[in-house]
PDB file of C-alpha atoms in Angstrom:
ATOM      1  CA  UNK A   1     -12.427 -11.680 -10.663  1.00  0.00           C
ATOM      2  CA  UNK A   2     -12.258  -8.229  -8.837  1.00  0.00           C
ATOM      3  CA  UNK A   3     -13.121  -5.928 -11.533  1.00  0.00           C
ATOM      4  CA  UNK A   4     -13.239  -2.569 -10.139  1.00  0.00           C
ATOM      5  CA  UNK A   5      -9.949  -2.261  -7.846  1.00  0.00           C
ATOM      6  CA  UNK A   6      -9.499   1.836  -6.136  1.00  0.00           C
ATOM      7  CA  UNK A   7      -5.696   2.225  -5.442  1.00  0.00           C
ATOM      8  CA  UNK A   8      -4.782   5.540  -2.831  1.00  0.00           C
ATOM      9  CA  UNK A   9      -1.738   7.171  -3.430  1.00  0.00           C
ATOM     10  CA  UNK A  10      -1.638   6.469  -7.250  1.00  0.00           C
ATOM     11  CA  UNK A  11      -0.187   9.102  -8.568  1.00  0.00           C
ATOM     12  CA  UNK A  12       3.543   7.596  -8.430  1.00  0.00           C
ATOM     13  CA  UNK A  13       5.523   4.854  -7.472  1.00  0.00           C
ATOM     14  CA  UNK A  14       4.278   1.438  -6.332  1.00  0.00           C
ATOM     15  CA  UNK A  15       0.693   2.636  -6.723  1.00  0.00           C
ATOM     16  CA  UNK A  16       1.174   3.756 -10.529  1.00  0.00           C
ATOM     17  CA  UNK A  17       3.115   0.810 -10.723  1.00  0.00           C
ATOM     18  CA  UNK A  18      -0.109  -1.695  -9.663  1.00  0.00           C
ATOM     19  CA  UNK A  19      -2.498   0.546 -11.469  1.00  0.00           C
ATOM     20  CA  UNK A  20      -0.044  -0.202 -14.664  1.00  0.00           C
ATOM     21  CA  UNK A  21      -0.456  -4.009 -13.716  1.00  0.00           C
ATOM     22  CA  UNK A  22      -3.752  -4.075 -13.474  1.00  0.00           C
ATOM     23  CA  UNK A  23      -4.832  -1.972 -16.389  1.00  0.00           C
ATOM     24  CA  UNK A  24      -2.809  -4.447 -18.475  1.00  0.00           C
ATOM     25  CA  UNK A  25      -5.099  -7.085 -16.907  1.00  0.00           C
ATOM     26  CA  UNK A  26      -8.308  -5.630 -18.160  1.00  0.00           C
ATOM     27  CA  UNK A  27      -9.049  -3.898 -14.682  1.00  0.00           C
ATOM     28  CA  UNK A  28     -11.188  -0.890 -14.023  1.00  0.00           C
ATOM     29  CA  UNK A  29      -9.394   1.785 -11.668  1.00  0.00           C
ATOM     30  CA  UNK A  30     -10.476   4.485  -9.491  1.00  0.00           C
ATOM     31  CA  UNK A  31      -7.352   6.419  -9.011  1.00  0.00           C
ATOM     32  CA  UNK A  32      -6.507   9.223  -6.220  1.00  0.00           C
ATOM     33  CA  UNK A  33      -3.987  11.136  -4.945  1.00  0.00           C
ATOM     34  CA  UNK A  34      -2.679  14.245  -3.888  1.00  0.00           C
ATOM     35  CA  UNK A  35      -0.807  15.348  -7.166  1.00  0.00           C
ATOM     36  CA  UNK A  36      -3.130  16.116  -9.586  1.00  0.00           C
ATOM     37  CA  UNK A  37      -0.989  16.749 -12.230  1.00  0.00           C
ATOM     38  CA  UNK A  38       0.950  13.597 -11.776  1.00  0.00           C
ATOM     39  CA  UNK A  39      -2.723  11.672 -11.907  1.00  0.00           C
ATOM     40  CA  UNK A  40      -4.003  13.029 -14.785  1.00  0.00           C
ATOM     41  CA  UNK A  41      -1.236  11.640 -16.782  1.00  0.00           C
ATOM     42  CA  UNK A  42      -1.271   8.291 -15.676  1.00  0.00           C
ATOM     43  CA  UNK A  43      -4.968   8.028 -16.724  1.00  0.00           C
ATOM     44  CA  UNK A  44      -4.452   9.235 -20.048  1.00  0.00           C
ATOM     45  CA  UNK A  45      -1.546   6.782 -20.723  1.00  0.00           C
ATOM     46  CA  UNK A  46      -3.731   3.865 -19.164  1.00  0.00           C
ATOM     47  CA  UNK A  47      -6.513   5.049 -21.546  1.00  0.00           C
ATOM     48  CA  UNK A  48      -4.431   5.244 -24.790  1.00  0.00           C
ATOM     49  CA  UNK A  49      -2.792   1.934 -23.652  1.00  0.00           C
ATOM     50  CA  UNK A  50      -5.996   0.148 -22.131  1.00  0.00           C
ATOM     51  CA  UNK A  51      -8.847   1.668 -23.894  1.00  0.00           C
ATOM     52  CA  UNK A  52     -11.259  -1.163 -22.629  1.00  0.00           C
ATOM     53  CA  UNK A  53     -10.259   0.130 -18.801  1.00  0.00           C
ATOM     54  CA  UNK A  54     -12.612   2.461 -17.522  1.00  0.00           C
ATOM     55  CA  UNK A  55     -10.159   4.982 -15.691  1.00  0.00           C
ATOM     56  CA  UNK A  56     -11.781   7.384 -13.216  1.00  0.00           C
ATOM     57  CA  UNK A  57      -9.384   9.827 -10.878  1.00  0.00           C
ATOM     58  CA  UNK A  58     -10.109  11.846  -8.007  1.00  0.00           C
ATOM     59  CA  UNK A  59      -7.602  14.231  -5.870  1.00  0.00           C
ATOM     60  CA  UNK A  60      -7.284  13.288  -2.154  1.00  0.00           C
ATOM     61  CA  UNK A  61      -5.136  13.882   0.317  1.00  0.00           C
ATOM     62  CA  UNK A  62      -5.430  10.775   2.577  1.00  0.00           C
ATOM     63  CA  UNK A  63      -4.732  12.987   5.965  1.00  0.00           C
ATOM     64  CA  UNK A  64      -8.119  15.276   4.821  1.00  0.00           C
ATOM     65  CA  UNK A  65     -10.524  11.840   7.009  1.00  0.00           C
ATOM     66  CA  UNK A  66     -13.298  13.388   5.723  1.00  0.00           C
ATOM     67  CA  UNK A  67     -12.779  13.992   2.315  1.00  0.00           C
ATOM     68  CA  UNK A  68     -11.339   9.799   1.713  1.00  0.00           C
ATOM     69  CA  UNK A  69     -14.939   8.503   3.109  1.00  0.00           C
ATOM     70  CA  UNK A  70     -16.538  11.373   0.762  1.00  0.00           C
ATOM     71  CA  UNK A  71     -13.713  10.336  -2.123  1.00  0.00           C
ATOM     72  CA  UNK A  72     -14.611   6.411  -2.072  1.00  0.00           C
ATOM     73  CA  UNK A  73     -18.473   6.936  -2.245  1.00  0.00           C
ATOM     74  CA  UNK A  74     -17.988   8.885  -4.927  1.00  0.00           C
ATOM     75  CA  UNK A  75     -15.785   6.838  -6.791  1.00  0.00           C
ATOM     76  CA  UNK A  76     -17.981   3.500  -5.758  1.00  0.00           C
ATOM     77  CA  UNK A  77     -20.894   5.487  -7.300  1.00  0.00           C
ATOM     78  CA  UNK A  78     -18.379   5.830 -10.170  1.00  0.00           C
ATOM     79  CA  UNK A  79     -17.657   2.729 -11.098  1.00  0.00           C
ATOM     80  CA  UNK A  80     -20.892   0.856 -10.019  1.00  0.00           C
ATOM     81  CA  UNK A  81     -19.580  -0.344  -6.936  1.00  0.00           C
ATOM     82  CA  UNK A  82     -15.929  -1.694  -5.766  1.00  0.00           C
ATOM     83  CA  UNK A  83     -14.776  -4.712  -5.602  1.00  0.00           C
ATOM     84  CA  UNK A  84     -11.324  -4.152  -4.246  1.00  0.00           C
ATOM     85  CA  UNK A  85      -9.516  -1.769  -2.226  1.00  0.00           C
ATOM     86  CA  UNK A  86      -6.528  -1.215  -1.746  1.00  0.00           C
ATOM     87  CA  UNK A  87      -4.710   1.165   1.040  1.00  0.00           C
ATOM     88  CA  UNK A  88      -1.217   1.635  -0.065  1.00  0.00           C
ATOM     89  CA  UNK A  89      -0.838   5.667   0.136  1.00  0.00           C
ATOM     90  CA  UNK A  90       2.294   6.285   2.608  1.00  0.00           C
ATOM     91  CA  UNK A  91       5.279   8.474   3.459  1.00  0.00           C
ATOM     92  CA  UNK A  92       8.553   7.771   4.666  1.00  0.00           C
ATOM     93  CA  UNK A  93       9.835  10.526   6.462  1.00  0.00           C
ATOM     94  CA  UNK A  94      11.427   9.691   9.999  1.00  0.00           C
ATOM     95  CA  UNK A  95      14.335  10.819  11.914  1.00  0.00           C
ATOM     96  CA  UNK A  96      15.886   9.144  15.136  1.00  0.00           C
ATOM     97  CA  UNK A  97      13.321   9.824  18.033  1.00  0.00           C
ATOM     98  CA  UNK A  98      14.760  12.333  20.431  1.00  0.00           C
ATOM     99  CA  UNK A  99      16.692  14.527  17.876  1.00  0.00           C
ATOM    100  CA  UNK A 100      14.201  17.252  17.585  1.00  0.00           C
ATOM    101  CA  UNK A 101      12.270  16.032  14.534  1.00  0.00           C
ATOM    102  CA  UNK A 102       9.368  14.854  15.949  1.00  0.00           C
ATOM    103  CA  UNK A 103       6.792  16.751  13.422  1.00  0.00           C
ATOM    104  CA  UNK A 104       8.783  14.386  10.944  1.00  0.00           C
ATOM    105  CA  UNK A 105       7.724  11.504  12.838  1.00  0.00           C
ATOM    106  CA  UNK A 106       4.433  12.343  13.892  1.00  0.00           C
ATOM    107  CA  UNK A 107       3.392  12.823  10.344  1.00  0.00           C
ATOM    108  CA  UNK A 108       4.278   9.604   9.384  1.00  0.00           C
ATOM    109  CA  UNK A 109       2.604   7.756  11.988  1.00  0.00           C
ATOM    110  CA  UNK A 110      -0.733  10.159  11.022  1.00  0.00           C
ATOM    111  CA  UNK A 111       0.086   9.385   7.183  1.00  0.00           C
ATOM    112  CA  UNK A 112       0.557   5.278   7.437  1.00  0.00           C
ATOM    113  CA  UNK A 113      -1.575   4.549  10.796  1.00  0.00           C
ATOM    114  CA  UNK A 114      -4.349   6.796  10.995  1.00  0.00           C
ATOM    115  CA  UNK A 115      -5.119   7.839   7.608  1.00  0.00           C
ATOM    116  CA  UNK A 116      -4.712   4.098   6.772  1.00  0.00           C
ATOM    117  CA  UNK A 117      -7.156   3.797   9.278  1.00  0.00           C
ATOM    118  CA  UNK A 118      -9.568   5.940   8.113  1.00  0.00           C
ATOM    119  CA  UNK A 119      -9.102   4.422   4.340  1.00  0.00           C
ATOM    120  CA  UNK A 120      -9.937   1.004   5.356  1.00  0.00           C
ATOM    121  CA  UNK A 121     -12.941   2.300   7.571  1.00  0.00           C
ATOM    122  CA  UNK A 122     -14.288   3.783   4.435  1.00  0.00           C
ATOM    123  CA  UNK A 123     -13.741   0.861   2.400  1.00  0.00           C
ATOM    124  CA  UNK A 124     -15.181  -1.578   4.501  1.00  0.00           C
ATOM    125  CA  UNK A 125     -18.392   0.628   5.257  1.00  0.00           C
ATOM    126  CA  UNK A 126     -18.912   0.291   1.328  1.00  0.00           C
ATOM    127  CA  UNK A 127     -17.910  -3.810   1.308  1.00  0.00           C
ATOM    128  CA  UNK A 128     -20.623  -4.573   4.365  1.00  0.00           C
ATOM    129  CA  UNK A 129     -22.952  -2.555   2.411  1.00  0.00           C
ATOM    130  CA  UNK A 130     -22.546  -5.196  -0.326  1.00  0.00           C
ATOM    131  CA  UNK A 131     -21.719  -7.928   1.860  1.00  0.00           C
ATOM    132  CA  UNK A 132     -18.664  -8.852  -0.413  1.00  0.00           C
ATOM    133  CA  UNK A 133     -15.131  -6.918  -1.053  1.00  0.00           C
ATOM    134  CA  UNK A 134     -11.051  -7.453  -1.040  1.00  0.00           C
ATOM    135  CA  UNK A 135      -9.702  -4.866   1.306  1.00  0.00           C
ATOM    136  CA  UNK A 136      -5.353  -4.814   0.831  1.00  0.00           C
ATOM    137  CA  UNK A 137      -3.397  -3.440   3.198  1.00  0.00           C
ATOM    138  CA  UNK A 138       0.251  -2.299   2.102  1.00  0.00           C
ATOM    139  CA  UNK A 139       2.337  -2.711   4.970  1.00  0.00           C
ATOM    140  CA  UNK A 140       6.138  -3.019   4.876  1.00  0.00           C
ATOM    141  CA  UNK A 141       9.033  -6.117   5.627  1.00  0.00           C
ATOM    142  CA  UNK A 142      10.029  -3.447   8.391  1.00  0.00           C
ATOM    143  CA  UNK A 143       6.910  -4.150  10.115  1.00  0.00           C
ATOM    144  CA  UNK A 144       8.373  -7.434  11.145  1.00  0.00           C
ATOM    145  CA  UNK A 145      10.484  -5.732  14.003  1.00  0.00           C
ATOM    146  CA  UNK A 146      11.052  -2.923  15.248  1.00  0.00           C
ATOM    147  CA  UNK A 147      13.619  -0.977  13.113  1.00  0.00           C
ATOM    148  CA  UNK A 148      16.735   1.454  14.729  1.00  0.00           C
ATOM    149  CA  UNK A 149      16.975   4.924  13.739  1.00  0.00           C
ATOM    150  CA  UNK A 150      15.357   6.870  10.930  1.00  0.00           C
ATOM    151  CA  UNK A 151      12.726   3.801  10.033  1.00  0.00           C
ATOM    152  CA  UNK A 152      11.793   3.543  14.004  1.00  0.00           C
ATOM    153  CA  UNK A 153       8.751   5.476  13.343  1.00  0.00           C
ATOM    154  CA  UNK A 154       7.779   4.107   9.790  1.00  0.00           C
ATOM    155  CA  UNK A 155       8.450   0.151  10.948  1.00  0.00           C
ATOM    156  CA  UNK A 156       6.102   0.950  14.249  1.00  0.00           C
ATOM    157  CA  UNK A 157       2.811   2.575  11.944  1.00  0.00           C
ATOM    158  CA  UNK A 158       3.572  -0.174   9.280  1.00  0.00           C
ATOM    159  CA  UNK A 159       3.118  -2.609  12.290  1.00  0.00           C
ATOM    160  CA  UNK A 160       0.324  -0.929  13.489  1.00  0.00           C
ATOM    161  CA  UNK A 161      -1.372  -1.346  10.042  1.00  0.00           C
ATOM    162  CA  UNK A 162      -0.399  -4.647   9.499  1.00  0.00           C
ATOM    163  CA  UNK A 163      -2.384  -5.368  12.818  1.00  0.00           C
ATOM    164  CA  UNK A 164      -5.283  -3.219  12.267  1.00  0.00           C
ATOM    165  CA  UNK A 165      -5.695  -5.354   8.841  1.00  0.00           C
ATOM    166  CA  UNK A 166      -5.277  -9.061  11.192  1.00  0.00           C
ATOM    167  CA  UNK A 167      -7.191  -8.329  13.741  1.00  0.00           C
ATOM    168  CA  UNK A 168     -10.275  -7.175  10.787  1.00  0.00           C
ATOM    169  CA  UNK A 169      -9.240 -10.648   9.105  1.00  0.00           C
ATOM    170  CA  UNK A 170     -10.104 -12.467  12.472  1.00  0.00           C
ATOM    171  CA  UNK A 171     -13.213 -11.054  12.296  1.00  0.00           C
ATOM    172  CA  UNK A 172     -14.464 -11.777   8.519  1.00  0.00           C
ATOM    173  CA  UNK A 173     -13.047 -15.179   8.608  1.00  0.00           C
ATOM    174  CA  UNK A 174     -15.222 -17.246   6.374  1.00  0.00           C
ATOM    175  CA  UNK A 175     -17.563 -14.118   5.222  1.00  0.00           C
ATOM    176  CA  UNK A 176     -17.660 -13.072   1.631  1.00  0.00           C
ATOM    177  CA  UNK A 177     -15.127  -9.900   2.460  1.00  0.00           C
ATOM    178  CA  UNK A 178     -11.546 -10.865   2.549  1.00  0.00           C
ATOM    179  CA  UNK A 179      -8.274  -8.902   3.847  1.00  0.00           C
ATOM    180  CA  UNK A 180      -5.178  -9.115   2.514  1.00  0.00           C
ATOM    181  CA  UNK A 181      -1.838  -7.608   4.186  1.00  0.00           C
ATOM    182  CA  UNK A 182       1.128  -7.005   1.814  1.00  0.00           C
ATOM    183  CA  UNK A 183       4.731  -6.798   2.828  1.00  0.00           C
ATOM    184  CA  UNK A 184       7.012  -5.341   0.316  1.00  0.00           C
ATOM    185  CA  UNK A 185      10.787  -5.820   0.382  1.00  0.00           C
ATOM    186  CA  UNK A 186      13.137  -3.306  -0.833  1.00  0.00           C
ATOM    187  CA  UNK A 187      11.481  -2.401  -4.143  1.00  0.00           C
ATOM    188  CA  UNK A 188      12.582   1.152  -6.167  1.00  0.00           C
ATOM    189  CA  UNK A 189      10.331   3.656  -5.834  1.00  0.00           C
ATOM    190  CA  UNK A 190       9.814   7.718  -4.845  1.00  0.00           C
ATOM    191  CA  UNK A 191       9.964   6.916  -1.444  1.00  0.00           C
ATOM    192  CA  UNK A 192      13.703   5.380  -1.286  1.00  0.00           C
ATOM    193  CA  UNK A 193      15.016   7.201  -4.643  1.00  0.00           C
ATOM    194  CA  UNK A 194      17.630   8.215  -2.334  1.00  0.00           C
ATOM    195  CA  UNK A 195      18.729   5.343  -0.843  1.00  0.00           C
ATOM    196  CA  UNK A 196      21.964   3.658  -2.064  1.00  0.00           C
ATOM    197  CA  UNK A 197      23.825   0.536  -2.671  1.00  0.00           C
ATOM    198  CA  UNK A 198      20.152  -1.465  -0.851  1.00  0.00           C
ATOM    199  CA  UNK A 199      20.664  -5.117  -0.615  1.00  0.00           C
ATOM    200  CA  UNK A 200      18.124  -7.047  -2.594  1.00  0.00           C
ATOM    201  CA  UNK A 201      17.143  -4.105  -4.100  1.00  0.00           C
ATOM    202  CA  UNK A 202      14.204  -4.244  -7.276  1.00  0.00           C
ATOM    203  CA  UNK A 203      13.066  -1.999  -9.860  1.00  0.00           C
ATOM    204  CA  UNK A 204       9.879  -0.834  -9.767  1.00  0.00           C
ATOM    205  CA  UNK A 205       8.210  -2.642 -12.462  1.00  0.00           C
ATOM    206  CA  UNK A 206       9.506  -5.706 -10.979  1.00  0.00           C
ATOM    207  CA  UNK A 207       8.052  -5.210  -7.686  1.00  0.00           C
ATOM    208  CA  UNK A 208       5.159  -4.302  -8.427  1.00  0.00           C
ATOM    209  CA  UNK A 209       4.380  -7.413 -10.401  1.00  0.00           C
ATOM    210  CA  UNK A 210       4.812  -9.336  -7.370  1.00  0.00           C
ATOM    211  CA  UNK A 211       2.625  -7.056  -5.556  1.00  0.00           C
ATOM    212  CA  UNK A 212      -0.207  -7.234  -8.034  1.00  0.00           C
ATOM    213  CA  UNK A 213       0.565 -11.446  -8.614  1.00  0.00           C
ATOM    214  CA  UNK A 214       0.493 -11.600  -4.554  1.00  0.00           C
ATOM    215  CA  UNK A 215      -2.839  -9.144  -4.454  1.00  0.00           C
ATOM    216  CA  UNK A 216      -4.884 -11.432  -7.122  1.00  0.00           C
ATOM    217  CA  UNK A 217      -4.034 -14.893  -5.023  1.00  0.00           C
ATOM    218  CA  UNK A 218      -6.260 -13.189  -1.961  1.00  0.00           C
ATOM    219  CA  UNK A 219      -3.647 -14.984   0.221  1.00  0.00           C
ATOM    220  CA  UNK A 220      -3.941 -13.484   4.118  1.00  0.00           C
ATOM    221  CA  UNK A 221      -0.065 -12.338   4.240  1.00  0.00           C
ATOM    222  CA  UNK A 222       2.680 -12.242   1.601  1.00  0.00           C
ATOM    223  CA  UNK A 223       6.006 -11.011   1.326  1.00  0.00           C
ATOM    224  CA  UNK A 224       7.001  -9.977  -2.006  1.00  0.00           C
ATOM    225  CA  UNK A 225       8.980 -10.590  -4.036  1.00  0.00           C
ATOM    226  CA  UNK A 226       8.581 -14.027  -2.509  1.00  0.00           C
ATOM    227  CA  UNK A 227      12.869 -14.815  -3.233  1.00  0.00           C
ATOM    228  CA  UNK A 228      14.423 -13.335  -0.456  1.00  0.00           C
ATOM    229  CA  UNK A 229      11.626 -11.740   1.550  1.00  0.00           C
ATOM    230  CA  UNK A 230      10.357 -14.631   2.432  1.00  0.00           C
ATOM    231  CA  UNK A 231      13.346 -16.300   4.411  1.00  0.00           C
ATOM    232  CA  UNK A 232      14.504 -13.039   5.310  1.00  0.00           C
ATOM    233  CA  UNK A 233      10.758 -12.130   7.171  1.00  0.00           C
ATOM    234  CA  UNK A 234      10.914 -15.383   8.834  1.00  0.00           C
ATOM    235  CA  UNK A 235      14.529 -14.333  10.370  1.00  0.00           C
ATOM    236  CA  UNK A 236      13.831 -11.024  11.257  1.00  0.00           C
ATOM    237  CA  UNK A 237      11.240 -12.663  13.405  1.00  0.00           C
ATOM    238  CA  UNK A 238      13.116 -14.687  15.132  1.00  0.00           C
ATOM    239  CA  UNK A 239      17.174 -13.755  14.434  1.00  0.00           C
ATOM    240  CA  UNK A 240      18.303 -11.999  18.016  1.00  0.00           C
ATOM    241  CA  UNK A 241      17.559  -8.351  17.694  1.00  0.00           C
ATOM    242  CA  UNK A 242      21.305  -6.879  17.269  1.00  0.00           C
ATOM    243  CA  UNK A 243      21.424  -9.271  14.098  1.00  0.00           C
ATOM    244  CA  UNK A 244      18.204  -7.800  12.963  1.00  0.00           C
ATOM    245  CA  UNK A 245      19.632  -4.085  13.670  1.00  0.00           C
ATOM    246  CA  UNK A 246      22.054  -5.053  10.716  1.00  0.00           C
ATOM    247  CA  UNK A 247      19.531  -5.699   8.087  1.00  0.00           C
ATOM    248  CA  UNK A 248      17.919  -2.110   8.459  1.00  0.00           C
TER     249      UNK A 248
END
């Protein structure tokens, strides 16, 4: 059992939502994010409603490179060592390339490719160290293709992760560290509040379950929830690539 799990970008959304999961599964959690505030209150409500969690927090802005490797050392040093990491702090910004919002676009690919980047370099200094670890990636369904419009840029650094995470699984194949990419369907959250009448469309507690359920298997890849990602993943792979334009 991975006891002590760190979860990036906790502070709403489907990060409080897998801290909530995992609390309620006798976890301990080393919490960070940018919003403080936000933070705070999540690990007072885990500790009223999980007092056997140990629930430690930390502020980080996952763009500040420095400050994540500093951030997971400490919180390692925390907890007495981490047994799972996972990278799932993200944005969603993104405008059509070529119609002058390219500072948009360029800080989501910094947010959800290189920040990512620098998360799981920091994680997987700390799971050498100990020769053992389970290092989740949260990527996206978009990631499957590459997506028209105002997800162009998010479905391209959600790809990008998604390979940084394989190509690291090639490597560790049959060593005590595992890697895990998760590929969320349309599940509620801060980052599409605004989005509207969304096929297939779950609530956040919902989502998140599957998330956390696909997490604790240690399976390479998932799509979750399972019923309709699944088939759907396996046609935007293949279906011609005006079909898939529909689906975004």
């Amino acid at each position: 059992m991975r006891k002590s799990i760190l979860i990036t970008g906790a502070s709403s959304g489907l990060g409080a939502g897998m801290a909530r999961e995992f609390a309620a599964k006798g976890r301990d959690l080393a919490l960070c994010a940018r919003r403080t505030e936000r933070l705070e209150a999540l690990r007072d409500e885990l500790m009223r409603d999980h007092p056997e969690c140990r629930i430690v927090i930390r502020p980080l802005d996952v763009n500040d490179h420095d400050a994540v490797f500093e951030t997971f050392r400490a919180f390692s040093s925390d907890l007495g060592g981490l047994d799972r990491v996972i990278v799932n702090a993200g944005m969603g910004k993104g405008q059509p390339l070529g119609t002058g919002y390219f500072y948009a676009n360029k800080q989501t690919a910094e947010t959800n490719f290189v920040s990512a980047l620098a998360q799981m370099e920091a994680a997987m200094e700390l799971f050498r160290e100990a020769n053992a670890g389970h290092l989740v990636v949260i990527s996206s369904i978009s990631a499957f293709r590459g997506m028209p419009k105002n997800l162009t840029t998010y479905a391209a650094s959600k790809a990008g992760v998604a390979a940084l995470a394989e190509g690291l699984r090639a490597e560790l194949l049959d060593s005590p560290i595992s890697v895990s990419t998760i590929f969320p369907g349309y599940i509620r959250s801060e980052i599409n509040e605004k989005v509207k009448n969304t096929p297939f469309m779950v609530d956040t507690e919902t989502g998140c379950r599957a998330m956390v359920h696909a997490i604790e298997q240690e399976r390479a890849e998932a799509s979750v929830p399972p019923w309709p990602w699944i088939p759907i993943g396996i046609a935007m792979r293949n279906l011609p690539l005006r079909t898939v334009r529909r689906l975004s």
